[in-house]
Short mmCIF file of C-alpha atoms and ligand atoms in Angstrom, two decimals:
data_model
loop_
_atom_site.label_atom_id
_atom_site.label_comp_id
_atom_site.label_asym_id
_atom_site.label_seq_id
_atom_site.Cartn_x
_atom_site.Cartn_y
_atom_site.Cartn_z
CA MET A 1 44.02 -51.04 -148.41
CA THR A 2 47.30 -50.69 -146.55
CA ASP A 3 51.05 -50.60 -147.19
CA ARG A 4 51.61 -52.95 -144.23
CA CYS A 5 51.93 -56.71 -144.30
CA ASN A 6 52.39 -59.65 -141.94
CA PHE A 7 54.80 -61.30 -144.44
CA ARG A 8 58.08 -60.07 -145.84
CA CYS A 9 58.22 -61.83 -149.21
CA THR A 10 61.70 -61.41 -150.68
CA TYR A 11 60.27 -60.36 -154.07
CA CYS A 12 57.94 -57.74 -152.63
CA MET A 13 58.88 -56.43 -149.15
CA PRO A 14 62.38 -57.71 -148.36
CA LYS A 15 62.92 -57.56 -144.60
CA GLU A 16 66.25 -55.76 -145.02
CA VAL A 17 64.31 -52.75 -146.39
CA PHE A 18 60.87 -53.12 -144.82
CA GLY A 19 62.27 -53.63 -141.30
CA PRO A 20 61.46 -51.98 -137.94
CA GLY A 21 62.59 -48.51 -139.07
CA TYR A 22 60.58 -48.44 -142.31
CA PRO A 23 58.32 -45.36 -142.59
CA PHE A 24 54.92 -46.97 -143.14
CA LEU A 25 52.02 -44.62 -143.75
CA PRO A 26 50.58 -42.96 -140.64
CA ARG A 27 46.89 -43.63 -140.04
CA GLU A 28 45.75 -40.12 -141.09
CA ALA A 29 47.47 -40.52 -144.48
CA VAL A 30 45.41 -43.62 -145.31
CA LEU A 31 42.07 -43.20 -147.09
CA SER A 32 39.05 -43.86 -144.88
CA PHE A 33 36.36 -46.34 -145.93
CA GLU A 34 34.08 -43.38 -146.71
CA GLU A 35 36.71 -41.85 -149.00
CA ILE A 36 37.37 -45.16 -150.75
CA THR A 37 33.64 -45.72 -151.29
CA ARG A 38 33.19 -42.21 -152.63
CA LEU A 39 36.05 -42.67 -155.10
CA ALA A 40 34.69 -46.08 -156.12
CA GLY A 41 31.36 -44.43 -156.92
CA ILE A 42 33.07 -41.82 -159.10
CA PHE A 43 35.14 -44.47 -160.90
CA ALA A 44 31.98 -46.52 -161.45
CA GLY A 45 30.32 -43.44 -162.94
CA LEU A 46 33.16 -43.34 -165.47
CA GLY A 47 32.64 -46.97 -166.47
CA VAL A 48 34.69 -49.02 -164.01
CA THR A 49 32.86 -52.27 -163.22
CA LYS A 50 35.45 -54.22 -161.26
CA VAL A 51 37.29 -53.47 -158.03
CA ARG A 52 40.04 -55.56 -156.47
CA LEU A 53 41.10 -54.98 -152.85
CA THR A 54 44.78 -55.60 -152.23
CA GLY A 55 47.80 -54.16 -150.46
CA GLY A 56 50.13 -54.81 -148.49
CA GLU A 57 47.94 -57.37 -146.82
CA PRO A 58 44.34 -56.19 -147.13
CA LEU A 59 43.03 -58.43 -144.34
CA LEU A 60 45.13 -56.43 -141.85
CA ARG A 61 42.80 -53.48 -142.41
CA ARG A 62 40.44 -53.43 -139.44
CA GLU A 63 36.71 -53.95 -140.16
CA LEU A 64 37.37 -54.77 -143.81
CA PRO A 65 33.98 -56.52 -144.24
CA SER A 66 32.26 -53.20 -143.54
CA LEU A 67 34.12 -51.64 -146.50
CA VAL A 68 33.15 -54.62 -148.66
CA ARG A 69 29.52 -54.05 -147.69
CA LYS A 70 29.74 -50.39 -148.71
CA LEU A 71 31.41 -51.20 -152.04
CA ALA A 72 28.95 -53.97 -152.80
CA SER A 73 26.18 -51.39 -152.80
CA VAL A 74 27.91 -48.94 -155.20
CA PRO A 75 25.79 -48.85 -158.38
CA GLY A 76 27.68 -50.14 -161.44
CA LEU A 77 30.32 -52.14 -159.56
CA GLU A 78 29.56 -55.67 -160.71
CA ASP A 79 32.65 -57.47 -159.53
CA LEU A 80 34.37 -57.22 -156.18
CA ALA A 81 37.55 -59.26 -155.64
CA LEU A 82 40.36 -59.46 -153.09
CA THR A 83 43.95 -60.71 -153.15
CA THR A 84 45.43 -61.97 -149.88
CA ASN A 85 48.26 -64.04 -148.47
CA GLY A 86 45.57 -66.11 -146.76
CA VAL A 87 46.89 -65.89 -143.20
CA LEU A 88 43.71 -64.35 -141.76
CA LEU A 89 41.25 -66.04 -144.10
CA SER A 90 39.99 -68.68 -141.68
CA GLU A 91 38.79 -65.88 -139.43
CA LEU A 92 37.49 -63.51 -142.06
CA ALA A 93 36.21 -65.52 -145.04
CA PRO A 94 32.61 -65.92 -143.79
CA ALA A 95 32.22 -62.21 -142.95
CA LEU A 96 33.75 -61.15 -146.27
CA ARG A 97 31.43 -63.44 -148.19
CA ALA A 98 28.39 -62.28 -146.25
CA ALA A 99 29.38 -58.66 -146.93
CA GLY A 100 29.31 -59.26 -150.70
CA LEU A 101 32.86 -60.15 -151.73
CA LYS A 102 32.52 -62.12 -154.96
CA ARG A 103 35.98 -63.50 -155.74
CA LEU A 104 39.15 -64.41 -153.94
CA THR A 105 42.79 -64.79 -154.97
CA VAL A 106 45.22 -66.33 -152.49
CA SER A 107 48.99 -66.21 -152.94
CA LEU A 108 50.73 -69.57 -152.64
CA ASP A 109 54.33 -69.89 -153.81
CA THR A 110 55.20 -73.21 -152.22
CA LEU A 111 53.78 -76.28 -150.50
CA ARG A 112 56.91 -76.73 -148.39
CA GLN A 113 57.13 -75.35 -144.89
CA GLU A 114 60.80 -74.42 -145.02
CA ARG A 115 60.33 -72.59 -148.31
CA LEU A 116 57.42 -70.59 -146.99
CA ARG A 117 59.75 -69.46 -144.22
CA ALA A 118 62.52 -68.59 -146.68
CA ILE A 119 60.31 -66.81 -149.24
CA SER A 120 57.97 -64.93 -146.91
CA ASP A 121 60.06 -64.69 -143.72
CA THR A 122 57.34 -66.13 -141.50
CA ASP A 123 57.20 -68.78 -138.77
CA LEU A 124 53.55 -69.47 -139.49
CA PRO A 125 52.65 -73.04 -140.38
CA LEU A 126 51.77 -73.54 -144.05
CA ALA A 127 48.59 -75.16 -142.73
CA THR A 128 47.33 -71.71 -141.71
CA ILE A 129 47.09 -70.76 -145.39
CA LEU A 130 45.74 -74.14 -146.52
CA ASN A 131 43.11 -74.07 -143.75
CA GLY A 132 42.26 -70.52 -144.82
CA LEU A 133 41.60 -71.83 -148.32
CA GLU A 134 39.31 -74.52 -146.88
CA ALA A 135 37.46 -71.92 -144.83
CA ALA A 136 37.03 -69.75 -147.91
CA ARG A 137 35.59 -72.62 -149.88
CA ALA A 138 33.24 -73.47 -147.00
CA ALA A 139 32.14 -69.82 -146.94
CA GLY A 140 31.06 -70.14 -150.58
CA PHE A 141 34.02 -68.77 -152.56
CA GLY A 142 34.90 -70.65 -155.72
CA PRO A 143 36.68 -71.24 -157.90
CA ILE A 144 39.43 -69.60 -155.85
CA LYS A 145 42.49 -68.33 -157.73
CA LEU A 146 45.97 -69.14 -156.47
CA ASN A 147 48.86 -66.80 -157.38
CA CYS A 148 52.34 -68.29 -157.53
CA VAL A 149 55.37 -66.11 -158.25
CA LEU A 150 58.05 -68.39 -159.67
CA GLN A 151 61.73 -67.67 -159.14
CA ARG A 152 64.53 -69.65 -160.74
CA GLY A 153 66.28 -71.84 -158.17
CA VAL A 154 63.77 -70.91 -155.45
CA ASN A 155 60.49 -72.69 -156.24
CA ASP A 156 60.61 -73.60 -159.95
CA ASP A 157 60.91 -77.28 -159.01
CA GLU A 158 57.38 -77.12 -157.54
CA ILE A 159 55.48 -76.31 -160.75
CA LEU A 160 53.94 -79.78 -161.03
CA ALA A 161 53.34 -80.18 -157.29
CA LEU A 162 51.51 -76.85 -157.08
CA ALA A 163 49.51 -77.63 -160.20
CA ALA A 164 48.56 -81.07 -158.81
CA TYR A 165 47.40 -79.47 -155.55
CA ALA A 166 45.31 -76.88 -157.39
CA ARG A 167 43.77 -79.54 -159.65
CA GLU A 168 42.82 -81.72 -156.67
CA GLN A 169 41.33 -78.81 -154.78
CA GLY A 170 39.50 -77.29 -157.75
CA HIS A 171 41.42 -74.00 -157.49
CA THR A 172 42.65 -72.03 -160.52
CA LEU A 173 46.41 -71.68 -160.28
CA ARG A 174 48.18 -68.78 -162.01
CA PHE A 175 51.94 -68.72 -162.39
CA ILE A 176 53.31 -65.18 -162.44
CA GLU A 177 56.69 -64.18 -163.80
CA PHE A 178 58.83 -62.48 -161.17
CA MET A 179 58.69 -58.76 -161.97
CA ASP A 180 61.04 -55.84 -161.43
CA VAL A 181 58.39 -53.82 -159.61
CA GLY A 182 59.84 -51.29 -157.17
CA ARG A 183 63.47 -50.77 -156.37
CA THR A 184 64.09 -53.12 -153.47
CA ASN A 185 63.61 -56.74 -154.53
CA GLY A 186 66.97 -57.30 -156.23
CA TRP A 187 65.27 -58.45 -159.45
CA GLN A 188 67.41 -60.02 -162.14
CA LEU A 189 66.28 -61.35 -165.48
CA ASP A 190 67.99 -64.67 -164.66
CA SER A 191 65.50 -65.24 -161.84
CA VAL A 192 62.49 -65.09 -164.18
CA VAL A 193 60.97 -68.43 -165.15
CA PRO A 194 59.39 -67.74 -168.58
CA ALA A 195 55.71 -68.62 -168.97
CA ALA A 196 56.60 -70.63 -172.09
CA GLU A 197 58.77 -72.92 -169.97
CA VAL A 198 55.99 -73.40 -167.42
CA HIS A 199 53.60 -74.21 -170.24
CA ARG A 200 56.01 -76.83 -171.59
CA ILE A 201 56.35 -78.52 -168.20
CA LEU A 202 52.60 -78.57 -167.53
CA HIS A 203 51.66 -79.61 -171.06
CA ALA A 204 54.03 -82.61 -170.92
CA GLN A 205 52.25 -83.86 -167.79
CA TRP A 206 48.66 -82.81 -168.51
CA PRO A 207 47.97 -81.65 -172.11
CA LEU A 208 46.63 -78.10 -172.21
CA GLU A 209 44.14 -76.39 -174.51
CA PRO A 210 43.91 -72.60 -174.83
CA ILE A 211 40.86 -70.74 -173.53
CA ALA A 212 39.90 -67.42 -175.12
CA THR A 213 40.80 -64.51 -172.85
CA ASP A 214 38.83 -61.34 -172.22
CA GLN A 215 40.20 -57.99 -173.29
CA GLY A 216 42.37 -56.50 -170.54
CA ALA A 217 43.01 -59.91 -168.93
CA VAL A 218 46.58 -60.34 -167.72
CA ALA A 219 46.65 -64.14 -167.60
CA ARG A 220 46.64 -66.39 -170.63
CA ARG A 221 44.24 -69.15 -169.69
CA TRP A 222 44.59 -72.86 -170.42
CA ARG A 223 42.26 -75.78 -169.81
CA TYR A 224 43.54 -79.23 -168.81
CA ALA A 225 42.32 -81.51 -171.61
CA ASP A 226 41.52 -84.25 -169.05
CA GLY A 227 38.95 -82.03 -167.34
CA GLY A 228 41.23 -81.10 -164.43
CA GLY A 229 40.21 -77.44 -164.47
CA GLU A 230 42.26 -74.52 -165.73
CA VAL A 231 45.57 -72.79 -165.18
CA GLY A 232 46.76 -69.25 -165.98
CA LEU A 233 50.16 -68.01 -167.09
CA ILE A 234 51.05 -64.36 -166.51
CA ALA A 235 53.98 -63.49 -168.78
CA SER A 236 54.47 -60.00 -167.41
CA VAL A 237 58.16 -59.94 -168.40
CA THR A 238 58.43 -62.17 -171.48
CA GLY A 239 55.07 -61.19 -173.00
CA PRO A 240 54.05 -57.70 -171.82
CA PHE A 241 50.39 -56.78 -172.12
CA CYS A 242 50.63 -52.98 -171.79
CA ALA A 243 48.60 -52.42 -174.97
CA GLY A 244 45.49 -54.02 -173.48
CA CYS A 245 45.97 -52.83 -169.89
CA ASP A 246 42.92 -51.11 -168.43
CA ARG A 247 43.90 -51.03 -164.76
CA ALA A 248 43.88 -48.01 -162.51
CA ARG A 249 45.63 -48.52 -159.16
CA LEU A 250 44.81 -46.56 -156.04
CA SER A 251 47.37 -46.63 -153.23
CA ALA A 252 46.39 -46.71 -149.57
CA ASP A 253 47.26 -43.00 -149.33
CA GLY A 254 44.99 -42.09 -152.22
CA HIS A 255 47.38 -41.74 -155.15
CA LEU A 256 46.28 -42.93 -158.55
CA TYR A 257 48.83 -44.93 -160.59
CA THR A 258 48.21 -45.82 -164.22
CA CYS A 259 51.07 -48.34 -164.37
CA LEU A 260 52.50 -50.94 -162.01
CA PHE A 261 55.90 -49.44 -162.72
CA ALA A 262 54.94 -45.78 -162.40
CA GLY A 263 57.29 -43.35 -160.72
CA GLU A 264 54.62 -41.08 -159.30
CA GLY A 265 50.88 -41.00 -158.80
CA LEU A 266 48.14 -38.39 -158.94
CA ASP A 267 47.29 -37.21 -155.42
CA LEU A 268 43.54 -37.79 -155.29
CA LYS A 269 43.46 -37.64 -151.50
CA ALA A 270 44.56 -33.98 -151.46
CA PHE A 271 41.86 -33.22 -154.02
CA LEU A 272 39.23 -35.18 -152.03
CA ARG A 273 40.12 -33.53 -148.75
CA SER A 274 40.16 -30.00 -150.12
CA GLY A 275 36.43 -29.97 -150.57
CA HIS A 276 36.02 -30.61 -154.31
CA GLY A 277 32.73 -32.11 -155.42
CA ASP A 278 32.24 -35.38 -157.30
CA PRO A 279 31.91 -33.74 -160.76
CA ASP A 280 35.34 -32.05 -160.32
CA LEU A 281 36.88 -35.34 -159.28
CA ALA A 282 35.30 -37.20 -162.18
CA ALA A 283 36.66 -34.58 -164.63
CA LEU A 284 40.15 -34.88 -163.10
CA LEU A 285 40.09 -38.69 -163.33
CA ALA A 286 38.83 -38.69 -166.89
CA SER A 287 41.43 -36.23 -168.16
CA HIS A 288 44.27 -38.00 -166.33
CA TRP A 289 43.18 -41.37 -167.74
CA LYS A 290 42.95 -40.04 -171.30
CA ARG A 291 46.46 -38.61 -171.10
CA ARG A 292 48.16 -41.75 -169.74
CA SER A 293 50.97 -43.14 -171.85
CA ASP A 294 52.68 -45.64 -169.52
CA ARG A 295 53.84 -48.90 -171.02
CA TYR A 296 56.86 -49.77 -168.94
CA SER A 297 56.87 -53.53 -169.57
CA GLU A 298 57.02 -52.98 -173.30
CA ARG A 299 59.80 -50.40 -172.94
CA ARG A 300 61.87 -52.33 -170.36
CA SER A 301 65.50 -51.69 -171.38
CA ALA A 302 68.69 -50.04 -170.24
CA ASP A 303 66.95 -46.68 -170.82
CA THR A 304 64.20 -47.37 -168.28
CA ALA A 305 66.39 -49.11 -165.70
CA GLY A 306 67.17 -45.94 -163.75
CA LEU A 307 63.63 -44.50 -163.58
CA PRO A 308 61.95 -44.23 -160.16
CA ARG A 309 59.30 -46.89 -159.43
CA ILE A 310 56.61 -47.28 -156.81
CA GLU A 311 56.91 -50.37 -154.56
CA MET A 312 54.53 -53.31 -155.13
CA SER A 313 53.26 -53.17 -151.54
CA HIS A 314 51.94 -49.64 -152.23
CA ILE A 315 49.87 -50.53 -155.25
CA GLY A 316 48.99 -54.15 -154.80
CA GLY A 317 50.03 -56.04 -157.93
N1 SAM B 1 49.47 -59.45 -149.69
C1 SAM B 1 48.59 -59.94 -150.68
C2 SAM B 1 49.14 -61.16 -151.37
O1 SAM B 1 50.33 -61.42 -151.26
O2 SAM B 1 48.36 -61.84 -152.02
C3 SAM B 1 48.17 -58.90 -151.69
C4 SAM B 1 49.24 -57.94 -152.19
S1 SAM B 1 50.51 -58.69 -153.19
C5 SAM B 1 51.51 -57.27 -153.59
C6 SAM B 1 49.64 -59.06 -154.69
C7 SAM B 1 50.28 -60.07 -155.59
O3 SAM B 1 51.47 -59.54 -156.11
C8 SAM B 1 50.66 -61.36 -154.88
O4 SAM B 1 50.08 -62.47 -155.54
C9 SAM B 1 52.16 -61.40 -154.99
O5 SAM B 1 52.66 -62.70 -155.09
C10 SAM B 1 52.41 -60.58 -156.23
N2 SAM B 1 53.76 -60.01 -156.30
C11 SAM B 1 54.38 -59.27 -155.36
N3 SAM B 1 55.62 -58.91 -155.78
C12 SAM B 1 55.77 -59.42 -157.02
C13 SAM B 1 56.83 -59.39 -157.99
N4 SAM B 1 57.97 -58.75 -157.77
N5 SAM B 1 56.63 -60.03 -159.18
C14 SAM B 1 55.47 -60.68 -159.42
N6 SAM B 1 54.44 -60.73 -158.56
C15 SAM B 1 54.58 -60.12 -157.36
FE1 SF4 B 2 52.98 -59.11 -148.22
FE2 SF4 B 2 51.71 -59.90 -150.38
FE3 SF4 B 2 53.97 -58.49 -150.60
FE4 SF4 B 2 54.10 -61.00 -149.70
S1 SF4 B 2 53.41 -60.35 -151.74
S2 SF4 B 2 55.10 -59.20 -148.77
S3 SF4 B 2 52.20 -61.18 -148.61
S4 SF4 B 2 52.09 -57.75 -149.77
#
């Protein structure tokens, strides 16, 4: 939706890089709602059934509910989801729900005020996000997913506290391994908290049972045996899932990326704006998709370390 954000999470948009001089996309470079809806229709014609709106922070995009309304009426799109940092949810949750948004994921890395400040470089009270979650539930969203990026020595001592909060609230927490997306977040393997370790910690407190996962799902799902809901573990570094990946990512400026770690995208915006019809676009998408061979997470090694990579805030996670 946008490459801009009201947070500066250290693992995604470190303030030293994404500061006042950063060249964010100018308005005319960003796809309009009409262009996004047209592309969604073409993707749906090729078999896509699920769309997730993300960013940057998608709720910063003005009039977002009107885009949701347009997408909700695209034939073939069965599932419409959004990932947000939750800051503007209290304001927007009812309108998003009324417009047809089906599912919501909210990022929550900590339940401690000082840590929120340190991780996301914000002075906002943590209560803004927690109240946003309440507002979303009141608007009819549920179960809401919570995304937590764990980093060694930063928030890995909050695994049980976050899980307890999610269990009490009826949210589905997913722990995500810190990934080396982009070139700016100073990623080191030492900072990754392996999903197996998270599983061990959770299982010792609340025994877990596996839940079968759908093809293409990124999270391995577990059920609390005591009926406390479920939890997901996304082992993007220690257990890559490239082989089953079926995600196409569209940046705010209309480039198509077939991998989270891609170096360059296919410029669909230029094609859209040069007057091509839908059948031409569909043919381009289909041939590009068939030719894709990305599988960065499986290949991660000294050989791939120097390759260019798109930033997370451009393609949304
Ligand atoms: N701003 C929204 C948010 O934070 O939810 C949506 C965009 S954000 C890029 C999407 C997801 O990617 C968030 O849950 C965020 O925590 C996750 N993320 C960002 N950088 C990451 C990284 N280096 N490793 C793992 N997850 C990351
Ligand atoms: Fe913004 Fe989301 Fe990236 Fe944090 S993870 S900087 S909230 S886009």
